[in-house]
């Protein structure tokens, strides 16, 4: 769905995380960022993905990765989601879909025979200089951390 590819400059963003604080891409300058977009808090696939990243967060951090999730859910929903599953990273509440659209992950989808607009589950790994190193469009929700780590071997 996204036209962004490896080697592209990552679109700058400014968003609000679950606690109401503002966060930007430049906050991660000098770090490798796993920026993952997912459809909705508390749904089976999204929960599996978030829990997999949390369970493997130590390994990801040791490999130099920071994690940040993005969906169109509210900050309040994100807070509940984080608390319910003890997630170890922040989530951008992109209710206006500004970050989502900047990364070109919003568009037509089909589910159970119905077509609608929504977020296409996509992960970008952005390097220390703000350049996209990896793009995952076929995300394996239950083993996403391993999918990311394996791509660097």
mmCIF file of C-alpha atoms in Angstrom:
data_model
loop_
_atom_site.group_PDB
_atom_site.id
_atom_site.type_symbol
_atom_site.label_atom_id
_atom_site.label_comp_id
_atom_site.label_asym_id
_atom_site.label_seq_id
_atom_site.Cartn_x
_atom_site.Cartn_y
_atom_site.Cartn_z
ATOM 1 C CA UNK A 1 0.000 0.000 0.000
ATOM 2 C CA UNK A 2 2.717 2.479 0.976
ATOM 3 C CA UNK A 3 4.926 3.919 -1.746
ATOM 4 C CA UNK A 4 7.677 4.574 0.814
ATOM 5 C CA UNK A 5 10.602 2.220 0.417
ATOM 6 C CA UNK A 6 13.981 1.353 1.850
ATOM 7 C CA UNK A 7 16.398 4.239 1.329
ATOM 8 C CA UNK A 8 13.687 6.933 1.441
ATOM 9 C CA UNK A 9 13.873 9.738 3.984
ATOM 10 C CA UNK A 10 11.263 8.983 6.644
ATOM 11 C CA UNK A 11 8.485 11.576 6.757
ATOM 12 C CA UNK A 12 8.864 13.782 9.807
ATOM 13 C CA UNK A 13 5.972 13.536 12.216
ATOM 14 C CA UNK A 14 4.566 15.102 15.328
ATOM 15 C CA UNK A 15 2.040 13.166 17.360
ATOM 16 C CA UNK A 16 0.460 12.858 20.772
ATOM 17 C CA UNK A 17 1.170 9.720 22.791
ATOM 18 C CA UNK A 18 -1.021 8.048 25.393
ATOM 19 C CA UNK A 19 -0.054 10.408 28.250
ATOM 20 C CA UNK A 20 -0.792 13.552 26.214
ATOM 21 C CA UNK A 21 2.876 14.375 25.519
ATOM 22 C CA UNK A 22 4.049 15.380 22.060
ATOM 23 C CA UNK A 23 6.512 13.149 20.256
ATOM 24 C CA UNK A 24 8.394 13.684 16.975
ATOM 25 C CA UNK A 25 10.637 11.701 14.678
ATOM 26 C CA UNK A 26 13.558 13.920 15.716
ATOM 27 C CA UNK A 27 13.144 12.610 19.297
ATOM 28 C CA UNK A 28 14.629 9.387 17.910
ATOM 29 C CA UNK A 29 17.586 10.943 16.071
ATOM 30 C CA UNK A 30 20.650 8.804 16.713
ATOM 31 C CA UNK A 31 18.473 5.749 17.427
ATOM 32 C CA UNK A 32 16.966 3.017 15.284
ATOM 33 C CA UNK A 33 13.168 3.254 15.430
ATOM 34 C CA UNK A 34 10.635 0.494 14.817
ATOM 35 C CA UNK A 35 7.600 2.569 13.817
ATOM 36 C CA UNK A 36 4.656 0.247 13.472
ATOM 37 C CA UNK A 37 1.172 1.074 12.245
ATOM 38 C CA UNK A 38 -1.727 -1.131 13.287
ATOM 39 C CA UNK A 39 -5.508 -0.967 12.816
ATOM 40 C CA UNK A 40 -7.017 -0.950 16.320
ATOM 41 C CA UNK A 41 -6.308 -1.444 20.019
ATOM 42 C CA UNK A 42 -7.660 -4.591 21.705
ATOM 43 C CA UNK A 43 -8.247 -6.590 18.527
ATOM 44 C CA UNK A 44 -6.689 -10.062 18.190
ATOM 45 C CA UNK A 45 -3.986 -9.343 15.587
ATOM 46 C CA UNK A 46 -3.049 -5.957 17.022
ATOM 47 C CA UNK A 47 -2.859 -7.344 20.545
ATOM 48 C CA UNK A 48 -0.696 -10.273 19.374
ATOM 49 C CA UNK A 49 1.676 -7.882 17.605
ATOM 50 C CA UNK A 50 1.965 -5.456 20.542
ATOM 51 C CA UNK A 51 2.503 -8.298 23.021
ATOM 52 C CA UNK A 52 5.117 -9.935 20.787
ATOM 53 C CA UNK A 53 7.066 -6.672 20.564
ATOM 54 C CA UNK A 54 6.788 -6.181 24.339
ATOM 55 C CA UNK A 55 7.898 -9.760 25.100
ATOM 56 C CA UNK A 56 10.961 -9.237 22.898
ATOM 57 C CA UNK A 57 11.641 -5.634 23.826
ATOM 58 C CA UNK A 58 14.842 -6.419 25.745
ATOM 59 C CA UNK A 59 16.304 -8.255 22.741
ATOM 60 C CA UNK A 60 15.212 -5.458 20.401
ATOM 61 C CA UNK A 61 16.733 -2.795 22.693
ATOM 62 C CA UNK A 62 19.991 -4.762 22.930
ATOM 63 C CA UNK A 63 20.034 -4.769 19.111
ATOM 64 C CA UNK A 64 19.602 -0.976 19.210
ATOM 65 C CA UNK A 65 15.897 -0.618 18.425
ATOM 66 C CA UNK A 66 13.305 1.681 20.008
ATOM 67 C CA UNK A 67 9.604 0.905 19.431
ATOM 68 C CA UNK A 68 6.700 3.262 18.745
ATOM 69 C CA UNK A 69 3.205 2.218 17.658
ATOM 70 C CA UNK A 70 0.626 4.264 15.747
ATOM 71 C CA UNK A 71 -3.116 3.853 15.287
ATOM 72 C CA UNK A 72 -6.125 6.143 15.003
ATOM 73 C CA UNK A 73 -7.316 5.221 18.511
ATOM 74 C CA UNK A 74 -7.606 7.898 21.199
ATOM 75 C CA UNK A 75 -4.992 8.511 23.892
ATOM 76 C CA UNK A 76 -7.451 7.117 26.467
ATOM 77 C CA UNK A 77 -7.874 3.876 24.490
ATOM 78 C CA UNK A 78 -4.087 3.636 24.154
ATOM 79 C CA UNK A 79 -3.643 4.093 27.914
ATOM 80 C CA UNK A 80 -6.116 1.278 28.589
ATOM 81 C CA UNK A 81 -4.450 -0.963 25.975
ATOM 82 C CA UNK A 82 -0.974 -0.322 27.408
ATOM 83 C CA UNK A 83 -2.127 -1.003 30.970
ATOM 84 C CA UNK A 84 -4.183 -4.086 30.095
ATOM 85 C CA UNK A 85 -1.245 -5.806 28.362
ATOM 86 C CA UNK A 86 1.679 -4.134 30.200
ATOM 87 C CA UNK A 87 3.089 -2.821 26.932
ATOM 88 C CA UNK A 88 6.598 -1.422 27.238
ATOM 89 C CA UNK A 89 6.460 1.390 24.676
ATOM 90 C CA UNK A 90 4.377 4.401 23.688
ATOM 91 C CA UNK A 91 1.562 4.618 21.156
ATOM 92 C CA UNK A 92 0.690 7.663 19.050
ATOM 93 C CA UNK A 93 -3.002 8.562 19.145
ATOM 94 C CA UNK A 94 -3.343 9.684 15.522
ATOM 95 C CA UNK A 95 -7.070 10.415 15.498
ATOM 96 C CA UNK A 96 -6.652 12.922 12.647
ATOM 97 C CA UNK A 97 -4.594 10.333 10.721
ATOM 98 C CA UNK A 98 -1.814 12.816 9.945
ATOM 99 C CA UNK A 99 1.070 10.410 10.679
ATOM 100 C CA UNK A 100 -0.866 7.510 9.165
ATOM 101 C CA UNK A 101 -1.365 9.402 5.893
ATOM 102 C CA UNK A 102 2.207 10.765 5.850
ATOM 103 C CA UNK A 103 3.436 7.154 5.854
ATOM 104 C CA UNK A 104 0.814 6.206 3.236
ATOM 105 C CA UNK A 105 -0.712 3.331 5.204
ATOM 106 C CA UNK A 106 -4.356 4.497 5.007
ATOM 107 C CA UNK A 107 -6.529 3.212 2.187
ATOM 108 C CA UNK A 108 -9.119 0.746 0.916
ATOM 109 C CA UNK A 109 -9.226 -2.669 2.577
ATOM 110 C CA UNK A 110 -11.449 -5.726 2.368
ATOM 111 C CA UNK A 111 -12.614 -7.731 5.355
ATOM 112 C CA UNK A 112 -15.297 -10.411 5.305
ATOM 113 C CA UNK A 113 -16.471 -9.279 1.878
ATOM 114 C CA UNK A 114 -16.824 -5.630 2.822
ATOM 115 C CA UNK A 115 -14.651 -2.831 1.479
ATOM 116 C CA UNK A 116 -13.736 0.107 3.705
ATOM 117 C CA UNK A 117 -10.892 2.543 4.355
ATOM 118 C CA UNK A 118 -8.501 1.671 7.140
ATOM 119 C CA UNK A 119 -4.914 1.299 8.279
ATOM 120 C CA UNK A 120 -2.788 -1.246 6.446
ATOM 121 C CA UNK A 121 -0.630 -3.001 9.035
ATOM 122 C CA UNK A 122 2.882 -1.838 8.150
ATOM 123 C CA UNK A 123 6.175 -1.472 10.017
ATOM 124 C CA UNK A 124 9.032 0.849 9.124
ATOM 125 C CA UNK A 125 12.505 0.598 10.620
ATOM 126 C CA UNK A 126 14.072 4.051 10.515
ATOM 127 C CA UNK A 127 17.818 4.413 11.042
ATOM 128 C CA UNK A 128 19.733 6.895 13.183
ATOM 129 C CA UNK A 129 19.768 9.465 10.353
ATOM 130 C CA UNK A 130 16.026 9.289 9.663
ATOM 131 C CA UNK A 131 16.239 7.035 6.603
ATOM 132 C CA UNK A 132 13.923 4.047 6.144
ATOM 133 C CA UNK A 133 15.968 0.824 6.350
ATOM 134 C CA UNK A 134 13.184 -1.768 6.292
ATOM 135 C CA UNK A 135 9.507 -1.822 5.313
ATOM 136 C CA UNK A 136 7.304 -4.726 6.408
ATOM 137 C CA UNK A 137 3.925 -4.956 4.699
ATOM 138 C CA UNK A 138 3.402 -8.665 5.381
ATOM 139 C CA UNK A 139 3.617 -8.470 9.157
ATOM 140 C CA UNK A 140 3.613 -11.705 11.145
ATOM 141 C CA UNK A 141 1.809 -10.459 14.257
ATOM 142 C CA UNK A 142 2.800 -13.340 16.551
ATOM 143 C CA UNK A 143 6.479 -13.249 15.568
ATOM 144 C CA UNK A 144 7.050 -9.682 14.454
ATOM 145 C CA UNK A 145 10.111 -9.055 16.649
ATOM 146 C CA UNK A 146 11.833 -12.069 15.106
ATOM 147 C CA UNK A 147 10.799 -10.901 11.626
ATOM 148 C CA UNK A 148 12.543 -7.566 12.293
ATOM 149 C CA UNK A 149 15.668 -9.103 13.846
ATOM 150 C CA UNK A 150 16.018 -11.749 11.104
ATOM 151 C CA UNK A 151 15.997 -9.050 8.421
ATOM 152 C CA UNK A 152 19.258 -7.696 9.883
ATOM 153 C CA UNK A 153 21.153 -11.018 9.814
#
